[in-house]
């Protein structure tokens, strides 16, 4: 099989410049918390189908890591709690409220750990408790298996990546 080498590259005669405008996409009608995104999750449910939820309201907690909260990403009504084999959670689907879709102030949950202070003026325990209570802690991953980080121990290192580092990831 012959080997082809590109020596000087390829110049495409494209005229003009790209637009600097970013369009807002359509507001989603439904959002979901997908259990496959959280490896090893064993949930304790706090909502059921038909419940109204506010943005940031507790949907479920992890039995294996008590205190780690998974909160609603949008205000609306829980349409379905989908379960798979052996009643394993697959997803919690929320039908987004009209106020949320139209950009009006939706219902939001209040957090007792939120004091209104800037994070630089808070202790590490206060920041940690605010992240856990608001459900933002679930965005932090512990390596090497990519599970949700345990909030109890102090991390040795924090790495911030701007791209997917999984093998064969996009």
Short mmCIF file of N, CA and C in Angstrom, two decimals:
data_model
loop_
_atom_site.label_atom_id
_atom_site.label_comp_id
_atom_site.label_asym_id
_atom_site.label_seq_id
_atom_site.Cartn_x
_atom_site.Cartn_y
_atom_site.Cartn_z
N UNK A 1 0.84 -1.17 0.00
CA UNK A 1 0.00 0.00 0.00
C UNK A 1 0.89 1.24 0.00
N UNK A 2 0.69 2.15 -0.93
CA UNK A 2 1.55 3.33 -1.01
C UNK A 2 1.27 4.31 0.14
N UNK A 3 2.30 5.00 0.55
CA UNK A 3 2.19 6.00 1.61
C UNK A 3 2.11 7.38 0.96
N UNK A 4 1.13 8.17 1.35
CA UNK A 4 0.96 9.53 0.82
C UNK A 4 1.37 10.52 1.89
N UNK A 5 2.22 11.43 1.52
CA UNK A 5 2.66 12.45 2.47
C UNK A 5 2.27 13.82 1.94
N UNK A 6 1.73 14.63 2.81
CA UNK A 6 1.39 16.01 2.45
C UNK A 6 2.56 16.86 2.92
N UNK A 7 3.21 17.52 1.99
CA UNK A 7 4.43 18.25 2.33
C UNK A 7 4.18 19.71 2.64
N UNK A 8 3.33 20.36 1.90
CA UNK A 8 3.15 21.79 2.09
C UNK A 8 1.77 22.16 2.62
N UNK A 9 0.92 21.21 2.86
CA UNK A 9 -0.43 21.50 3.31
C UNK A 9 -1.33 21.81 2.14
N UNK A 10 -2.53 22.18 2.43
CA UNK A 10 -3.52 22.47 1.40
C UNK A 10 -4.13 23.84 1.68
N UNK A 11 -4.07 24.72 0.72
CA UNK A 11 -4.67 26.05 0.88
C UNK A 11 -6.04 26.04 0.22
N UNK A 12 -7.04 26.32 1.01
CA UNK A 12 -8.40 26.41 0.48
C UNK A 12 -8.74 27.88 0.25
N UNK A 13 -9.28 28.21 -0.91
CA UNK A 13 -9.59 29.61 -1.21
C UNK A 13 -10.92 30.03 -0.57
N UNK A 14 -10.92 30.20 0.75
CA UNK A 14 -12.13 30.61 1.47
C UNK A 14 -12.05 32.11 1.68
N UNK A 15 -13.07 32.82 1.23
CA UNK A 15 -13.08 34.27 1.38
C UNK A 15 -13.93 34.66 2.58
N UNK A 16 -13.65 35.81 3.13
CA UNK A 16 -14.43 36.33 4.25
C UNK A 16 -13.89 35.84 5.58
N UNK A 17 -14.60 36.21 6.63
CA UNK A 17 -14.22 35.83 7.99
C UNK A 17 -15.44 35.24 8.69
N UNK A 18 -15.23 34.42 9.69
CA UNK A 18 -16.37 33.87 10.41
C UNK A 18 -17.09 34.95 11.21
N UNK A 19 -18.36 34.76 11.42
CA UNK A 19 -19.17 35.71 12.18
C UNK A 19 -18.83 35.62 13.66
N UNK A 20 -18.85 36.75 14.35
CA UNK A 20 -18.59 36.78 15.78
C UNK A 20 -19.87 36.60 16.60
N UNK A 21 -20.96 36.35 15.93
CA UNK A 21 -22.26 36.26 16.59
C UNK A 21 -22.48 34.84 17.10
N UNK A 22 -22.99 34.73 18.32
CA UNK A 22 -23.35 33.44 18.89
C UNK A 22 -24.86 33.44 19.09
N UNK A 23 -25.52 32.48 18.47
CA UNK A 23 -26.97 32.40 18.56
C UNK A 23 -27.38 31.59 19.78
N UNK A 24 -28.43 32.05 20.45
CA UNK A 24 -29.01 31.27 21.53
C UNK A 24 -29.83 30.15 20.93
N UNK A 25 -29.61 28.97 21.40
CA UNK A 25 -30.40 27.84 20.92
C UNK A 25 -31.79 27.85 21.54
N UNK A 26 -32.65 26.99 21.08
CA UNK A 26 -33.99 26.93 21.67
C UNK A 26 -33.91 26.41 23.10
N UNK A 27 -34.78 26.93 23.94
CA UNK A 27 -34.82 26.48 25.33
C UNK A 27 -35.34 25.04 25.39
N UNK A 28 -34.69 24.18 26.15
CA UNK A 28 -35.15 22.78 26.20
C UNK A 28 -36.49 22.66 26.91
N UNK A 29 -37.31 21.75 26.45
CA UNK A 29 -38.60 21.50 27.08
C UNK A 29 -38.47 20.48 28.21
N UNK A 30 -37.48 19.60 28.10
CA UNK A 30 -37.25 18.59 29.13
C UNK A 30 -35.76 18.49 29.42
N UNK A 31 -35.44 18.26 30.68
CA UNK A 31 -34.07 18.01 31.10
C UNK A 31 -34.09 16.73 31.94
N UNK A 32 -32.93 16.12 32.11
CA UNK A 32 -32.88 14.87 32.88
C UNK A 32 -31.57 14.76 33.64
N UNK A 33 -31.65 14.10 34.77
CA UNK A 33 -30.47 13.65 35.49
C UNK A 33 -30.29 12.20 35.09
N UNK A 34 -29.20 11.89 34.41
CA UNK A 34 -28.96 10.55 33.87
C UNK A 34 -27.99 9.81 34.78
N UNK A 35 -28.41 8.68 35.31
CA UNK A 35 -27.61 7.93 36.27
C UNK A 35 -26.33 7.38 35.66
N UNK A 36 -26.30 7.14 34.36
CA UNK A 36 -25.10 6.61 33.71
C UNK A 36 -23.94 7.60 33.80
N UNK A 37 -24.22 8.87 34.04
CA UNK A 37 -23.17 9.87 34.17
C UNK A 37 -22.44 9.76 35.51
N UNK A 38 -23.01 9.02 36.45
CA UNK A 38 -22.45 8.91 37.80
C UNK A 38 -22.20 7.44 38.11
N UNK A 39 -20.95 7.00 37.94
CA UNK A 39 -20.59 5.60 38.12
C UNK A 39 -20.78 5.18 39.58
N UNK A 40 -21.38 4.01 39.78
CA UNK A 40 -21.54 3.46 41.12
C UNK A 40 -22.64 4.11 41.94
N UNK A 41 -23.56 4.79 41.32
CA UNK A 41 -24.62 5.51 42.02
C UNK A 41 -25.66 4.54 42.57
N UNK A 42 -25.98 4.70 43.85
CA UNK A 42 -27.10 3.97 44.48
C UNK A 42 -27.97 5.04 45.13
N UNK A 43 -29.03 5.48 44.44
CA UNK A 43 -29.76 6.65 44.91
C UNK A 43 -30.81 6.36 45.99
N UNK A 44 -31.02 7.37 46.82
CA UNK A 44 -32.17 7.44 47.71
C UNK A 44 -33.04 8.55 47.15
N UNK A 45 -34.20 8.19 46.62
CA UNK A 45 -35.04 9.15 45.91
C UNK A 45 -35.75 10.09 46.88
N UNK A 46 -35.84 11.36 46.48
CA UNK A 46 -36.57 12.38 47.24
C UNK A 46 -37.70 12.98 46.43
N UNK A 47 -37.83 12.59 45.16
CA UNK A 47 -38.92 13.06 44.31
C UNK A 47 -39.55 11.85 43.62
N UNK A 48 -40.77 12.04 43.16
CA UNK A 48 -41.48 11.01 42.41
C UNK A 48 -42.13 11.66 41.21
N UNK A 49 -42.60 10.85 40.28
CA UNK A 49 -43.26 11.38 39.10
C UNK A 49 -44.48 12.20 39.52
N UNK A 50 -44.63 13.37 38.92
CA UNK A 50 -45.74 14.26 39.24
C UNK A 50 -45.39 15.35 40.23
N UNK A 51 -44.24 15.27 40.89
CA UNK A 51 -43.83 16.30 41.85
C UNK A 51 -43.35 17.54 41.12
N UNK A 52 -43.67 18.72 41.68
CA UNK A 52 -43.11 19.97 41.18
C UNK A 52 -41.78 20.21 41.88
N UNK A 53 -40.76 20.58 41.12
CA UNK A 53 -39.45 20.84 41.70
C UNK A 53 -38.98 22.24 41.32
N UNK A 54 -38.22 22.84 42.20
CA UNK A 54 -37.59 24.13 41.94
C UNK A 54 -36.17 23.88 41.47
N UNK A 55 -35.59 24.85 40.78
CA UNK A 55 -34.20 24.71 40.35
C UNK A 55 -33.33 24.62 41.59
N UNK A 56 -32.50 23.58 41.66
CA UNK A 56 -31.62 23.38 42.80
C UNK A 56 -32.21 22.52 43.90
N UNK A 57 -33.46 22.08 43.75
CA UNK A 57 -34.10 21.25 44.77
C UNK A 57 -33.52 19.84 44.73
N UNK A 58 -33.41 19.21 45.88
CA UNK A 58 -32.86 17.86 45.99
C UNK A 58 -33.75 16.86 45.27
N UNK A 59 -33.17 16.08 44.36
CA UNK A 59 -33.89 15.00 43.67
C UNK A 59 -33.55 13.64 44.27
N UNK A 60 -32.26 13.39 44.50
CA UNK A 60 -31.86 12.14 45.15
C UNK A 60 -30.48 12.31 45.74
N UNK A 61 -30.15 11.40 46.68
CA UNK A 61 -28.83 11.35 47.31
C UNK A 61 -28.22 9.99 47.03
N UNK A 62 -26.92 9.90 47.21
CA UNK A 62 -26.21 8.64 47.00
C UNK A 62 -26.08 7.90 48.33
N UNK A 63 -26.51 6.63 48.36
CA UNK A 63 -26.42 5.83 49.58
C UNK A 63 -24.97 5.53 49.95
N UNK A 64 -24.12 5.36 48.93
CA UNK A 64 -22.73 5.00 49.20
C UNK A 64 -21.91 6.19 49.69
N UNK A 65 -22.37 7.40 49.43
CA UNK A 65 -21.68 8.61 49.86
C UNK A 65 -22.71 9.56 50.46
N UNK A 66 -23.11 9.35 51.71
CA UNK A 66 -24.16 10.17 52.31
C UNK A 66 -23.80 11.65 52.27
N UNK A 67 -24.79 12.45 51.97
CA UNK A 67 -24.60 13.90 51.93
C UNK A 67 -24.38 14.44 50.54
N UNK A 68 -23.96 13.61 49.59
CA UNK A 68 -23.78 14.08 48.22
C UNK A 68 -25.16 14.16 47.58
N UNK A 69 -25.53 15.39 47.19
CA UNK A 69 -26.88 15.66 46.71
C UNK A 69 -26.90 15.87 45.21
N UNK A 70 -27.92 15.34 44.57
CA UNK A 70 -28.14 15.52 43.13
C UNK A 70 -29.40 16.37 43.00
N UNK A 71 -29.26 17.56 42.45
CA UNK A 71 -30.34 18.54 42.45
C UNK A 71 -30.91 18.75 41.06
N UNK A 72 -32.11 19.32 41.02
CA UNK A 72 -32.81 19.57 39.76
C UNK A 72 -32.09 20.68 38.98
N UNK A 73 -31.78 20.45 37.70
CA UNK A 73 -31.11 21.48 36.90
C UNK A 73 -32.05 22.57 36.42
N UNK A 74 -33.35 22.35 36.53
CA UNK A 74 -34.33 23.35 36.09
C UNK A 74 -35.61 23.17 36.90
N UNK A 75 -36.40 24.24 36.97
CA UNK A 75 -37.68 24.18 37.66
C UNK A 75 -38.72 23.56 36.74
N UNK A 76 -39.63 22.79 37.31
CA UNK A 76 -40.67 22.18 36.50
C UNK A 76 -41.34 21.03 37.22
N UNK A 77 -41.83 20.07 36.45
CA UNK A 77 -42.54 18.91 36.98
C UNK A 77 -41.79 17.64 36.61
N UNK A 78 -41.62 16.76 37.59
CA UNK A 78 -40.97 15.47 37.32
C UNK A 78 -41.94 14.63 36.49
N UNK A 79 -41.55 14.32 35.26
CA UNK A 79 -42.40 13.56 34.35
C UNK A 79 -42.23 12.07 34.58
N UNK A 80 -40.99 11.63 34.76
CA UNK A 80 -40.74 10.19 34.88
C UNK A 80 -39.49 9.94 35.71
N UNK A 81 -39.53 8.86 36.44
CA UNK A 81 -38.35 8.31 37.10
C UNK A 81 -38.14 6.95 36.44
N UNK A 82 -37.22 6.90 35.48
CA UNK A 82 -37.00 5.69 34.68
C UNK A 82 -36.05 4.75 35.40
N UNK A 83 -36.45 3.49 35.45
CA UNK A 83 -35.64 2.47 36.09
C UNK A 83 -35.39 1.33 35.13
N UNK A 84 -34.26 0.65 35.30
CA UNK A 84 -33.90 -0.46 34.43
C UNK A 84 -33.97 -1.77 35.16
N UNK A 85 -33.05 -2.67 34.80
CA UNK A 85 -32.99 -3.99 35.43
C UNK A 85 -32.75 -3.85 36.93
N UNK A 86 -33.42 -4.69 37.68
CA UNK A 86 -33.28 -4.72 39.14
C UNK A 86 -33.54 -3.35 39.75
N UNK A 87 -34.44 -2.58 39.13
CA UNK A 87 -34.88 -1.26 39.59
C UNK A 87 -33.74 -0.25 39.70
N UNK A 88 -32.70 -0.45 38.93
CA UNK A 88 -31.59 0.50 38.91
C UNK A 88 -32.06 1.79 38.25
N UNK A 89 -31.72 2.92 38.84
CA UNK A 89 -32.14 4.21 38.29
C UNK A 89 -31.46 4.45 36.95
N UNK A 90 -32.25 4.85 35.96
CA UNK A 90 -31.71 5.25 34.66
C UNK A 90 -31.72 6.76 34.51
N UNK A 91 -32.86 7.40 34.82
CA UNK A 91 -32.94 8.85 34.69
C UNK A 91 -34.13 9.40 35.45
N UNK A 92 -34.02 10.68 35.77
CA UNK A 92 -35.12 11.46 36.33
C UNK A 92 -35.38 12.56 35.32
N UNK A 93 -36.56 12.53 34.68
CA UNK A 93 -36.89 13.47 33.60
C UNK A 93 -37.78 14.57 34.16
N UNK A 94 -37.41 15.83 33.87
CA UNK A 94 -38.15 17.00 34.36
C UNK A 94 -38.67 17.79 33.17
N UNK A 95 -39.97 18.05 33.16
CA UNK A 95 -40.59 18.90 32.14
C UNK A 95 -40.41 20.34 32.62
N UNK A 96 -39.64 21.12 31.88
CA UNK A 96 -39.25 22.47 32.30
C UNK A 96 -40.47 23.38 32.31
N UNK A 97 -40.59 24.19 33.36
CA UNK A 97 -41.73 25.11 33.48
C UNK A 97 -41.65 26.20 32.43
N UNK A 98 -42.80 26.80 32.13
CA UNK A 98 -42.87 27.86 31.12
C UNK A 98 -42.02 29.07 31.54
N UNK A 99 -42.05 29.43 32.83
CA UNK A 99 -41.27 30.57 33.30
C UNK A 99 -39.78 30.35 33.05
N UNK A 100 -39.32 29.13 33.27
CA UNK A 100 -37.90 28.81 33.04
C UNK A 100 -37.56 28.89 31.56
N UNK A 101 -38.43 28.37 30.70
CA UNK A 101 -38.17 28.39 29.26
C UNK A 101 -38.16 29.80 28.70
N UNK A 102 -39.00 30.67 29.23
CA UNK A 102 -39.10 32.04 28.73
C UNK A 102 -38.07 32.97 29.34
N UNK A 103 -37.29 32.48 30.27
CA UNK A 103 -36.23 33.29 30.86
C UNK A 103 -36.68 34.13 32.03
N UNK A 104 -37.93 33.98 32.45
CA UNK A 104 -38.40 34.70 33.63
C UNK A 104 -37.83 34.02 34.87
N UNK A 105 -37.86 34.71 35.98
CA UNK A 105 -37.28 34.17 37.21
C UNK A 105 -38.05 32.92 37.65
N UNK A 106 -37.44 31.75 37.54
CA UNK A 106 -38.12 30.52 37.96
C UNK A 106 -38.02 30.33 39.47
N UNK A 107 -38.71 29.33 39.94
CA UNK A 107 -38.62 28.98 41.35
C UNK A 107 -37.24 28.38 41.60
N UNK A 108 -36.57 28.84 42.65
CA UNK A 108 -35.26 28.29 42.98
C UNK A 108 -35.25 27.86 44.44
N UNK A 109 -34.46 26.87 44.74
CA UNK A 109 -34.31 26.41 46.11
C UNK A 109 -33.34 27.34 46.83
N UNK A 110 -33.53 27.49 48.13
CA UNK A 110 -32.60 28.29 48.92
C UNK A 110 -31.68 27.34 49.68
N UNK A 111 -30.45 27.78 49.90
CA UNK A 111 -29.45 26.94 50.54
C UNK A 111 -29.01 27.58 51.84
N UNK A 112 -29.02 26.81 52.92
CA UNK A 112 -28.65 27.36 54.22
C UNK A 112 -27.17 27.71 54.28
N UNK A 113 -26.34 27.05 53.48
CA UNK A 113 -24.90 27.33 53.49
C UNK A 113 -24.55 28.61 52.74
N UNK A 114 -25.51 29.17 51.98
CA UNK A 114 -25.23 30.38 51.20
C UNK A 114 -25.37 31.59 52.09
N UNK A 115 -24.28 32.33 52.25
CA UNK A 115 -24.28 33.52 53.10
C UNK A 115 -24.21 34.80 52.30
N UNK A 116 -23.97 34.72 50.99
CA UNK A 116 -23.86 35.91 50.17
C UNK A 116 -22.45 36.47 50.10
N UNK A 117 -21.53 35.88 50.86
CA UNK A 117 -20.15 36.36 50.84
C UNK A 117 -19.41 35.83 49.63
N UNK A 118 -18.37 36.53 49.24
CA UNK A 118 -17.52 36.09 48.14
C UNK A 118 -16.74 34.85 48.60
N UNK A 119 -16.52 33.88 47.72
CA UNK A 119 -15.81 32.65 48.12
C UNK A 119 -14.42 32.90 48.69
N UNK A 120 -13.76 33.98 48.29
CA UNK A 120 -12.42 34.24 48.83
C UNK A 120 -12.47 34.58 50.32
N UNK A 121 -13.63 34.99 50.82
CA UNK A 121 -13.77 35.31 52.23
C UNK A 121 -14.35 34.17 53.05
N UNK A 122 -14.53 33.00 52.43
CA UNK A 122 -15.10 31.85 53.12
C UNK A 122 -14.02 30.82 53.43
N UNK A 123 -14.25 30.02 54.45
CA UNK A 123 -13.32 28.94 54.76
C UNK A 123 -13.55 27.80 53.78
N UNK A 124 -12.60 26.87 53.72
CA UNK A 124 -12.76 25.75 52.79
C UNK A 124 -13.94 24.87 53.16
N UNK A 125 -14.25 24.74 54.45
CA UNK A 125 -15.41 23.94 54.85
C UNK A 125 -16.72 24.61 54.43
N UNK A 126 -16.77 25.94 54.49
CA UNK A 126 -17.98 26.66 54.06
C UNK A 126 -18.19 26.52 52.55
N UNK A 127 -17.12 26.61 51.79
CA UNK A 127 -17.23 26.45 50.33
C UNK A 127 -17.65 25.02 50.00
N UNK A 128 -17.04 24.05 50.68
CA UNK A 128 -17.38 22.65 50.44
C UNK A 128 -18.85 22.38 50.77
N UNK A 129 -19.34 22.88 51.90
CA UNK A 129 -20.74 22.63 52.27
C UNK A 129 -21.70 23.30 51.30
N UNK A 130 -21.34 24.47 50.77
CA UNK A 130 -22.19 25.14 49.78
C UNK A 130 -22.22 24.35 48.47
N UNK A 131 -21.07 23.84 48.03
CA UNK A 131 -21.04 23.03 46.81
C UNK A 131 -21.84 21.74 46.96
N UNK A 132 -21.73 21.10 48.12
CA UNK A 132 -22.46 19.85 48.35
C UNK A 132 -23.96 20.12 48.42
N UNK A 133 -24.37 21.14 49.17
CA UNK A 133 -25.80 21.43 49.34
C UNK A 133 -26.46 21.86 48.04
N UNK A 134 -25.74 22.60 47.21
CA UNK A 134 -26.32 23.09 45.95
C UNK A 134 -26.30 22.03 44.85
N UNK A 135 -25.61 20.92 45.06
CA UNK A 135 -25.54 19.87 44.05
C UNK A 135 -24.42 20.08 43.05
N UNK A 136 -23.62 21.11 43.21
CA UNK A 136 -22.52 21.37 42.28
C UNK A 136 -21.32 20.47 42.56
N UNK A 137 -21.28 19.84 43.73
CA UNK A 137 -20.17 18.95 44.07
C UNK A 137 -20.09 17.77 43.10
N UNK A 138 -21.22 17.37 42.53
CA UNK A 138 -21.25 16.21 41.64
C UNK A 138 -20.48 16.45 40.34
N UNK A 139 -20.10 17.68 40.07
CA UNK A 139 -19.30 17.98 38.88
C UNK A 139 -17.82 17.65 39.10
N UNK A 140 -17.42 17.46 40.35
CA UNK A 140 -16.02 17.14 40.68
C UNK A 140 -15.84 15.63 40.63
N UNK A 141 -14.79 15.18 39.95
CA UNK A 141 -14.54 13.75 39.76
C UNK A 141 -13.25 13.35 40.45
N UNK A 142 -13.27 12.14 41.01
CA UNK A 142 -12.07 11.56 41.62
C UNK A 142 -11.47 10.58 40.63
N UNK A 143 -10.20 10.66 40.42
CA UNK A 143 -9.51 9.75 39.53
C UNK A 143 -9.00 8.57 40.33
N UNK A 144 -8.81 7.41 39.79
CA UNK A 144 -8.71 7.10 38.38
C UNK A 144 -10.01 6.63 37.75
N UNK A 145 -11.09 6.46 38.51
CA UNK A 145 -12.28 5.84 37.95
C UNK A 145 -13.36 6.83 37.53
N UNK A 146 -13.19 8.11 37.77
CA UNK A 146 -14.15 9.11 37.33
C UNK A 146 -15.44 9.13 38.14
N UNK A 147 -15.37 8.72 39.39
CA UNK A 147 -16.55 8.78 40.25
C UNK A 147 -16.67 10.16 40.87
N UNK A 148 -17.84 10.44 41.44
CA UNK A 148 -18.02 11.71 42.13
C UNK A 148 -17.09 11.72 43.34
N UNK A 149 -16.40 12.83 43.54
CA UNK A 149 -15.42 12.93 44.63
C UNK A 149 -16.11 12.88 45.99
N UNK A 150 -15.43 12.27 46.95
CA UNK A 150 -15.93 12.21 48.33
C UNK A 150 -15.67 13.57 48.98
N UNK A 151 -16.69 14.21 49.57
CA UNK A 151 -16.48 15.54 50.13
C UNK A 151 -15.75 15.54 51.47
N UNK A 152 -15.61 14.38 52.12
CA UNK A 152 -15.01 14.35 53.46
C UNK A 152 -13.51 14.64 53.46
N UNK A 153 -12.67 13.91 52.72
CA UNK A 153 -11.23 14.18 52.81
C UNK A 153 -10.81 15.42 52.02
N UNK A 154 -9.70 15.98 52.42
CA UNK A 154 -9.15 17.12 51.69
C UNK A 154 -8.38 16.56 50.49
N UNK A 155 -8.65 17.07 49.27
CA UNK A 155 -7.98 16.51 48.09
C UNK A 155 -6.49 16.85 48.08
N UNK A 156 -5.70 15.91 47.58
CA UNK A 156 -4.26 16.14 47.45
C UNK A 156 -3.99 17.15 46.35
N UNK A 157 -4.68 17.01 45.23
CA UNK A 157 -4.49 17.89 44.08
C UNK A 157 -5.83 18.09 43.39
N UNK A 158 -5.96 19.23 42.72
CA UNK A 158 -7.13 19.51 41.90
C UNK A 158 -6.63 19.83 40.50
N UNK A 159 -7.11 19.07 39.52
CA UNK A 159 -6.74 19.29 38.13
C UNK A 159 -7.95 19.82 37.39
N UNK A 160 -7.78 20.90 36.66
CA UNK A 160 -8.85 21.48 35.86
C UNK A 160 -8.52 21.22 34.40
N UNK A 161 -9.37 20.44 33.72
CA UNK A 161 -9.15 20.15 32.31
C UNK A 161 -10.21 20.84 31.48
N UNK A 162 -9.82 21.27 30.31
CA UNK A 162 -10.74 21.97 29.41
C UNK A 162 -11.20 21.08 28.28
N UNK A 163 -10.83 19.80 28.33
CA UNK A 163 -11.26 18.87 27.29
C UNK A 163 -11.42 17.48 27.88
N UNK A 164 -12.11 16.63 27.16
CA UNK A 164 -12.35 15.27 27.61
C UNK A 164 -11.04 14.48 27.56
N UNK A 165 -10.68 13.85 28.68
CA UNK A 165 -9.43 13.09 28.74
C UNK A 165 -9.67 11.59 28.75
N UNK A 166 -10.91 11.17 28.55
CA UNK A 166 -11.20 9.73 28.51
C UNK A 166 -10.58 9.10 27.28
N UNK A 167 -10.16 7.85 27.37
CA UNK A 167 -9.64 7.17 26.18
C UNK A 167 -10.72 7.11 25.10
N UNK A 168 -10.33 7.37 23.88
CA UNK A 168 -11.21 7.38 22.72
C UNK A 168 -12.31 8.42 22.83
N UNK A 169 -12.13 9.44 23.69
CA UNK A 169 -13.11 10.52 23.81
C UNK A 169 -13.02 11.46 22.62
N UNK A 170 -14.04 12.28 22.45
CA UNK A 170 -14.04 13.19 21.30
C UNK A 170 -12.98 14.26 21.39
#
